[in-house]
XYZ file of N, CA and C in Angstrom:
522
model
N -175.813 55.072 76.997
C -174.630 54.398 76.501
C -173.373 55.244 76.728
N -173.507 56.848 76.673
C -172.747 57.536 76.440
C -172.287 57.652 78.391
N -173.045 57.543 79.144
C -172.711 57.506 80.775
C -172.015 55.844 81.160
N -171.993 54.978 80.175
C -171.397 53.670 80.595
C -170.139 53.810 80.203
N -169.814 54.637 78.767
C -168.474 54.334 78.052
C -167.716 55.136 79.383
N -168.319 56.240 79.752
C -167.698 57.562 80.479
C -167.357 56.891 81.745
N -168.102 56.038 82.575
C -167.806 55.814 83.866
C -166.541 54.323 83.171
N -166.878 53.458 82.274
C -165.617 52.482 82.421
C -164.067 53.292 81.852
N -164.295 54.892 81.181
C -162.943 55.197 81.088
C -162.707 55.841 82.546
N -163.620 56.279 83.062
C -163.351 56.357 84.420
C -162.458 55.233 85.149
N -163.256 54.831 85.411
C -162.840 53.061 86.021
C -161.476 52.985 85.334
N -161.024 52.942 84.236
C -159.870 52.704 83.402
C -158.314 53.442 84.022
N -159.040 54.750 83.593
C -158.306 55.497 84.592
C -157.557 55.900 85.810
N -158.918 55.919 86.660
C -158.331 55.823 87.961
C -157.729 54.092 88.344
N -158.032 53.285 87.797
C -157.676 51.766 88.417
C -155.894 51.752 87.854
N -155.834 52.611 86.413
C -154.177 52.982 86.195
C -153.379 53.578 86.738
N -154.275 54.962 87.242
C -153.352 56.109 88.453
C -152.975 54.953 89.808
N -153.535 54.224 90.104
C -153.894 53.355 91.053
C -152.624 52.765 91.346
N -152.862 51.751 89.730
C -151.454 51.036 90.023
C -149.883 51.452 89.639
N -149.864 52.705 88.996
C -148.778 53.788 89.347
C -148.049 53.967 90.435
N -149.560 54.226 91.367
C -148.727 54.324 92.604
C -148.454 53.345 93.682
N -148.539 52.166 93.287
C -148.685 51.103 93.796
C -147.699 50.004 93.996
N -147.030 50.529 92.347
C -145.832 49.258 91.194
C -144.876 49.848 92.243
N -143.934 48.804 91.959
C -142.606 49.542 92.861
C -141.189 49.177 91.786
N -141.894 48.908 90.617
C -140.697 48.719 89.247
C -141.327 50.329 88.147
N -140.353 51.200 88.437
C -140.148 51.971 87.433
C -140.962 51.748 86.046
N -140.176 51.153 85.781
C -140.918 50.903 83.885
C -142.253 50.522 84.039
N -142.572 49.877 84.957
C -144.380 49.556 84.958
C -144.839 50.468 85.290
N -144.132 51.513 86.299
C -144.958 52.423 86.547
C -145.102 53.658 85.492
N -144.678 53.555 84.699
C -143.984 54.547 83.308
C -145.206 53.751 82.465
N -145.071 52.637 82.595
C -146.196 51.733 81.483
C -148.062 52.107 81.729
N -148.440 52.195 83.057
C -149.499 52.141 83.751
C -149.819 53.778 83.638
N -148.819 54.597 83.563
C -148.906 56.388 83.398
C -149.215 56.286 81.910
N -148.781 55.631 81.171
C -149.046 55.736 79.546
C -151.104 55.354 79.545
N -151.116 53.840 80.127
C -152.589 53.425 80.198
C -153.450 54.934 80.604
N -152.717 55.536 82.132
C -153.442 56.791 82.522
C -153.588 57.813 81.351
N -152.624 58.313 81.031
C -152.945 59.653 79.967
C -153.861 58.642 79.215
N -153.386 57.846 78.470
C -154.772 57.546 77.212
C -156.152 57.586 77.885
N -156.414 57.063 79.234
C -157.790 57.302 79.888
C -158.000 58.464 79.995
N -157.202 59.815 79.647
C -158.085 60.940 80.196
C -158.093 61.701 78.705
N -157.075 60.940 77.625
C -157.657 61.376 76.705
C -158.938 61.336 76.149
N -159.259 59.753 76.228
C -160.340 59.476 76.372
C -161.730 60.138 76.635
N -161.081 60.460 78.259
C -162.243 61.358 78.760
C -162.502 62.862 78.353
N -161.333 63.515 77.908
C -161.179 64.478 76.826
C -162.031 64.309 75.882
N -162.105 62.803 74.640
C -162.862 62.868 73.963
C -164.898 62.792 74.391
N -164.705 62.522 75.469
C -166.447 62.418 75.562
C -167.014 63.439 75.905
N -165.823 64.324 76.820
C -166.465 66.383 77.131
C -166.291 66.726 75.720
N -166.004 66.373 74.689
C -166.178 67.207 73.047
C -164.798 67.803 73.170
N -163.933 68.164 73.511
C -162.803 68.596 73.630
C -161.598 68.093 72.667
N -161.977 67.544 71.447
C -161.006 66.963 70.776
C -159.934 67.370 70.403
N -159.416 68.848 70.340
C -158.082 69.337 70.737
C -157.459 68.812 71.818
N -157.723 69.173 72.972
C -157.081 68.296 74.279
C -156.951 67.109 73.508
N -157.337 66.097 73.448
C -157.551 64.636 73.493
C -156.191 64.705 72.655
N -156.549 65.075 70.992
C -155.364 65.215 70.515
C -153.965 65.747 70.899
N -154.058 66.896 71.862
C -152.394 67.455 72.771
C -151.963 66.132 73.768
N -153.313 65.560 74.343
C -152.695 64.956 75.190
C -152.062 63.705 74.875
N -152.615 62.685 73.732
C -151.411 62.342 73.075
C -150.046 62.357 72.416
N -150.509 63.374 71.958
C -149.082 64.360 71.285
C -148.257 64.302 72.063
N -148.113 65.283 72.805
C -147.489 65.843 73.958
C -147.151 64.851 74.863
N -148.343 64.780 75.922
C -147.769 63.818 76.868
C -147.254 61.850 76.473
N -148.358 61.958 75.718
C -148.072 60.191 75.618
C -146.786 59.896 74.576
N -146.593 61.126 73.818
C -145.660 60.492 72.469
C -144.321 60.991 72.540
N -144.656 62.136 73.367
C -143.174 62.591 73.934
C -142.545 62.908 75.378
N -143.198 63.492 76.263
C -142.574 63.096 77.841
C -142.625 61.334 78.112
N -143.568 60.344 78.071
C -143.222 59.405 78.476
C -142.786 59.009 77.828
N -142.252 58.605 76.580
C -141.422 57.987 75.713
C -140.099 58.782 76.052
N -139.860 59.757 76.699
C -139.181 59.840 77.274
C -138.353 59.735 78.550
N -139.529 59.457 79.424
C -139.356 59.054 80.885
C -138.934 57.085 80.394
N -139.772 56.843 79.468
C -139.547 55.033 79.512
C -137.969 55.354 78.841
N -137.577 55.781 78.031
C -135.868 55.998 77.922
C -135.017 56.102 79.034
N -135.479 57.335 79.530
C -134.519 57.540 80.334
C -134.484 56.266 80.880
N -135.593 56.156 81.835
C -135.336 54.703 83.178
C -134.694 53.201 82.495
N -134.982 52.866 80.831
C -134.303 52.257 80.697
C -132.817 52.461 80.233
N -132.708 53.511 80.135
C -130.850 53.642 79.619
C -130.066 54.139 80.857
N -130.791 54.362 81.703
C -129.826 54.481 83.275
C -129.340 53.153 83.830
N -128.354 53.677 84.408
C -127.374 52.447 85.140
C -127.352 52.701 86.692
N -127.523 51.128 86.863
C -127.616 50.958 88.815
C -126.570 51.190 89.080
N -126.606 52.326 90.377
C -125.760 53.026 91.183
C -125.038 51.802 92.187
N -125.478 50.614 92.713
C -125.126 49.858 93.085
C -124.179 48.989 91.764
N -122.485 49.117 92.221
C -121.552 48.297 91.143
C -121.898 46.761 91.827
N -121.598 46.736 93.280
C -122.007 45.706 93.659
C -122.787 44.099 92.515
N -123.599 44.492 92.777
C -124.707 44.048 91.879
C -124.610 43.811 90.540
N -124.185 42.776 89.820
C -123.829 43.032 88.592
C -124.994 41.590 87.668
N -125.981 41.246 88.522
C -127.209 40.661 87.906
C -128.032 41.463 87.000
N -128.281 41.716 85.897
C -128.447 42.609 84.653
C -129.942 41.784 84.157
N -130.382 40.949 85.064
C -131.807 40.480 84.770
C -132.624 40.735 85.288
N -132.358 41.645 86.351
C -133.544 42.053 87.164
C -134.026 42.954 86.884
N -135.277 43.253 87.182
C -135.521 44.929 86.572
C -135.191 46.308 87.341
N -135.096 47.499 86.451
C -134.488 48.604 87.792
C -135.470 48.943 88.385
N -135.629 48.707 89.972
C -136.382 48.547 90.853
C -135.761 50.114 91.669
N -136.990 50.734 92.084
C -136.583 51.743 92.966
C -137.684 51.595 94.224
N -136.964 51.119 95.059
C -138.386 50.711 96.098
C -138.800 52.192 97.066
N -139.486 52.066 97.381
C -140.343 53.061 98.124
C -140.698 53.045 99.169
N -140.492 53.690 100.119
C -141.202 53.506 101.328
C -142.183 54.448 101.912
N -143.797 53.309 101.925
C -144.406 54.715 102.151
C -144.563 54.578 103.764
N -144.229 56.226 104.438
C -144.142 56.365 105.688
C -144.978 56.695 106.135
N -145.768 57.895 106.062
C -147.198 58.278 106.664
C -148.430 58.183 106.001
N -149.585 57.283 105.709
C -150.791 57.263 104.590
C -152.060 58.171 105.305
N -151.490 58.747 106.236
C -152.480 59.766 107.167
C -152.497 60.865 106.498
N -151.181 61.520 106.020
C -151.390 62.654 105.692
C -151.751 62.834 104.222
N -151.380 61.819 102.985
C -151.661 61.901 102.138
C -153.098 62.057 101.732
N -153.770 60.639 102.878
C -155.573 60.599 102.963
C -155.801 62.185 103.192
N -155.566 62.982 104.430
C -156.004 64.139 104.843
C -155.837 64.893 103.437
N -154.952 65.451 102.897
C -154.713 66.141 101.748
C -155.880 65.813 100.659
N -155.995 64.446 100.409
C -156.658 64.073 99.198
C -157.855 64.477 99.689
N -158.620 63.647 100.834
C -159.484 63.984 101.818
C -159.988 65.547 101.366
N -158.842 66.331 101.107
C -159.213 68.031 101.868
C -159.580 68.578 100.431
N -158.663 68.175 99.536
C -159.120 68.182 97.924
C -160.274 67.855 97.289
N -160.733 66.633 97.370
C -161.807 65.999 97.269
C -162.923 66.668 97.817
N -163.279 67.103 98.884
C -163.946 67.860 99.463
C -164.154 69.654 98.842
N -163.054 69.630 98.225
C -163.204 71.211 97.907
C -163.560 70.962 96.311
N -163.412 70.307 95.437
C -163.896 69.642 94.283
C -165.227 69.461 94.716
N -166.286 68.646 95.469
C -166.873 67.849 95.173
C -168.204 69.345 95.691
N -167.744 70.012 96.559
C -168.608 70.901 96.916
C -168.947 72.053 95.974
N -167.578 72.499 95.250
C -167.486 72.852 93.932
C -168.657 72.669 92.680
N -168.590 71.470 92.463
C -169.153 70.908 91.962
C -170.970 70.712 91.749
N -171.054 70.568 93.516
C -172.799 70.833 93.870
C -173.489 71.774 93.405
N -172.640 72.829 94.083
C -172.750 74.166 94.070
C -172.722 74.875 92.968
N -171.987 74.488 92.011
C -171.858 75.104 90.627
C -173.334 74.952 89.867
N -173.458 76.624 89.254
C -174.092 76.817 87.855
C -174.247 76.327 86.890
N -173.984 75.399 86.577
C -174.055 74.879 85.030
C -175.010 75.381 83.659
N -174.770 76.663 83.320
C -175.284 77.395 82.466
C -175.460 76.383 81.132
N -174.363 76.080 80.598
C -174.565 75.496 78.909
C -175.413 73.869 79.193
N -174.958 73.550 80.209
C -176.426 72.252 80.525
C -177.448 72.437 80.747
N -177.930 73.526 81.270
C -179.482 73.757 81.007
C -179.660 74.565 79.741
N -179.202 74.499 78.919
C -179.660 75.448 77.424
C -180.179 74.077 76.403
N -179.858 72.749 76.750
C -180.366 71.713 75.848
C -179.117 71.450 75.239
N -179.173 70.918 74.071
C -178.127 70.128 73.348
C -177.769 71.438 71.897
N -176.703 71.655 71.969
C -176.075 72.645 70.785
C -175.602 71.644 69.906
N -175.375 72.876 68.800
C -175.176 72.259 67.609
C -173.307 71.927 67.751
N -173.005 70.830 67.147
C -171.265 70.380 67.461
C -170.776 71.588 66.917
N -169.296 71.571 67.478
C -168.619 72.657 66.583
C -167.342 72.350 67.071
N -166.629 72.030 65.961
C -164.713 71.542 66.627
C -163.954 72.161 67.563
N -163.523 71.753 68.585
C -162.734 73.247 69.651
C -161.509 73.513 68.863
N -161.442 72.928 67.858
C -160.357 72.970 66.967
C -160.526 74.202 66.115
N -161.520 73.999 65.466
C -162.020 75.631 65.263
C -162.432 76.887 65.770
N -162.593 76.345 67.142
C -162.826 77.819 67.966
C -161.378 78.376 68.685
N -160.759 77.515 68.686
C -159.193 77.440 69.272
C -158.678 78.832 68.232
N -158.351 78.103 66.755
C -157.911 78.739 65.651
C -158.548 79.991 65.442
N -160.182 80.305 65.686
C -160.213 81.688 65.807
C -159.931 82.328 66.285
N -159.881 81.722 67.685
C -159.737 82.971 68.982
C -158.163 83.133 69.033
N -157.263 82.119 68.883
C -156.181 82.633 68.402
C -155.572 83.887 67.197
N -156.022 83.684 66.377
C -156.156 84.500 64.993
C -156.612 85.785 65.227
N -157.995 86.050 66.122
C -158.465 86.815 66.117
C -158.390 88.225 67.808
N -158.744 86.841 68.561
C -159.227 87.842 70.146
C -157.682 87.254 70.996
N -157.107 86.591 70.290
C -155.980 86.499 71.252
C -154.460 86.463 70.119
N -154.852 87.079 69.178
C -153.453 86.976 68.851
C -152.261 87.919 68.920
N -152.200 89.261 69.494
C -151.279 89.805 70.585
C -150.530 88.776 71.401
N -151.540 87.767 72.472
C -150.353 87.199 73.375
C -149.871 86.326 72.918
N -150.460 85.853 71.583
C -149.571 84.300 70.906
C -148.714 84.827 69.707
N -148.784 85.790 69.756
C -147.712 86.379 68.949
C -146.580 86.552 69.974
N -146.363 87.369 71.173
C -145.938 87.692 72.260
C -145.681 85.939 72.710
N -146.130 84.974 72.818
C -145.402 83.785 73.318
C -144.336 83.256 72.219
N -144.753 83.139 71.151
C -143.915 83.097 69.886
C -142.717 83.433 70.150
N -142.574 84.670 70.304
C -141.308 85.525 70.281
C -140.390 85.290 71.646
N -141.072 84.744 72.828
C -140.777 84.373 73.815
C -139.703 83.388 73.529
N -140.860 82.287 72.991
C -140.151 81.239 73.162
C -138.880 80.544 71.587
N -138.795 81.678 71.039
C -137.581 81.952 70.533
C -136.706 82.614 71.027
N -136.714 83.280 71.388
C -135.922 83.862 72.272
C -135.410 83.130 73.234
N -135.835 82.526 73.974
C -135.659 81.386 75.281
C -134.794 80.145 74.480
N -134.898 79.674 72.811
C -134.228 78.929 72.175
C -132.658 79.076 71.655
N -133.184 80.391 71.196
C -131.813 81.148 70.984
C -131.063 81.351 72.236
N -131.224 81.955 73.235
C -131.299 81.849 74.475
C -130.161 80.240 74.842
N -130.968 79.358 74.966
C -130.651 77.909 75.199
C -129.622 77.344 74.011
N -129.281 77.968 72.727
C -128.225 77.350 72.364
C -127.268 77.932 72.097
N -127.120 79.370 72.520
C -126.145 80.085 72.980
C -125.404 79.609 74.307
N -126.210 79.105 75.149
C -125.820 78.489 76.132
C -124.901 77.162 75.869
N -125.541 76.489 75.181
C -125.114 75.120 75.118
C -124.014 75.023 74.402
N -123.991 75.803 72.937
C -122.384 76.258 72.090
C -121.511 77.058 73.094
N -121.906 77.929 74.166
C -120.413 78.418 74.393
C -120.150 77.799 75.758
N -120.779 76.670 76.269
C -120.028 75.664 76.791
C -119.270 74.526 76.388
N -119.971 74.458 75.160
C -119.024 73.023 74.426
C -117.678 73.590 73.912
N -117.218 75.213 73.846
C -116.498 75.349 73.285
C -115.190 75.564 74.633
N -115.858 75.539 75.918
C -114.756 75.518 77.056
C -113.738 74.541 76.722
């Protein structure tokens, strides 16, 4: 049951990345990237990974695209021309070469999939372990075996804030 749910968020997934790249209206394609992240949260949740699952909502679904769907709808067509306000903002695309993209993916795919054969899989042959939240192993190893560099990012990224509105006050004051 657990290989059917996994292959239709599969299916879910990739059939969304799909039509991403496919739409040639902005906001659908902003709409169909939202369907995508929730499919790999998804798939987040069935590797046991329920931290991810949870960032990747957070993060990506609740705040970059709710921000990308803003932006594209509060921008204004560069064409004045045009002053039909019912159409949707369309950014068309032209795709020019599908040779090289295939080759690339092609060359990726291939280095994944051999990857893959080839790989060890140590904790799959040990049988089935007992659950344990990555939520809680996160919080230790933070706390404990890594908290030097997350102390050290902390301070970073205050710094980089302070930083950024020092910037931003002594331009508003030009």
């Amino acid at each position: 049951m657990v290989q059917i749910i996994f292959y239709l968020f599969v299916l879910f997934t990739l059939g969304s990345a799909l039509a991403v790249l496919l739409t040639k209206n902005v906001l659908y394609a902003a709409f169909f990237l939202l369907l995508t992240l929730l499919g790999v949260a998804g798939l987040f949740v069935l590797a046991g990974a329920d931290f991810l699952a949870v960032s990747q909502i957070m993060i990506y679904v609740g705040g970059v695209l709710v921000l990308i769907i803003f932006g594209v709808m509060l921008t204004h067509k560069t064409d004045t021309a045009k002053t039909d306000y019912t159409e949707p903002n369309f950014i068309l695309t032209k795709h020019r070469s599908w040779l090289w993209a295939l080759l690339v993916a092609g060359g990726i795919f291939s280095v994944l999939y051999r990857a893959l054969v080839r790989g060890n899989f140590v904790l799959l042959n040990q049988g089935e372990p007992a659950y344990r939240s990555t939520v809680d192993t996160i919080g230790r190893q933070l706390m404990t075996e890594y908290l030097i560099p997350f102390e050290i990012a902390g301070v970073l990224l205050l710094v980089a804030l302070i930083g950024a509105t020092t910037i931003a006050a002594s331009s508003r004051t030009k």
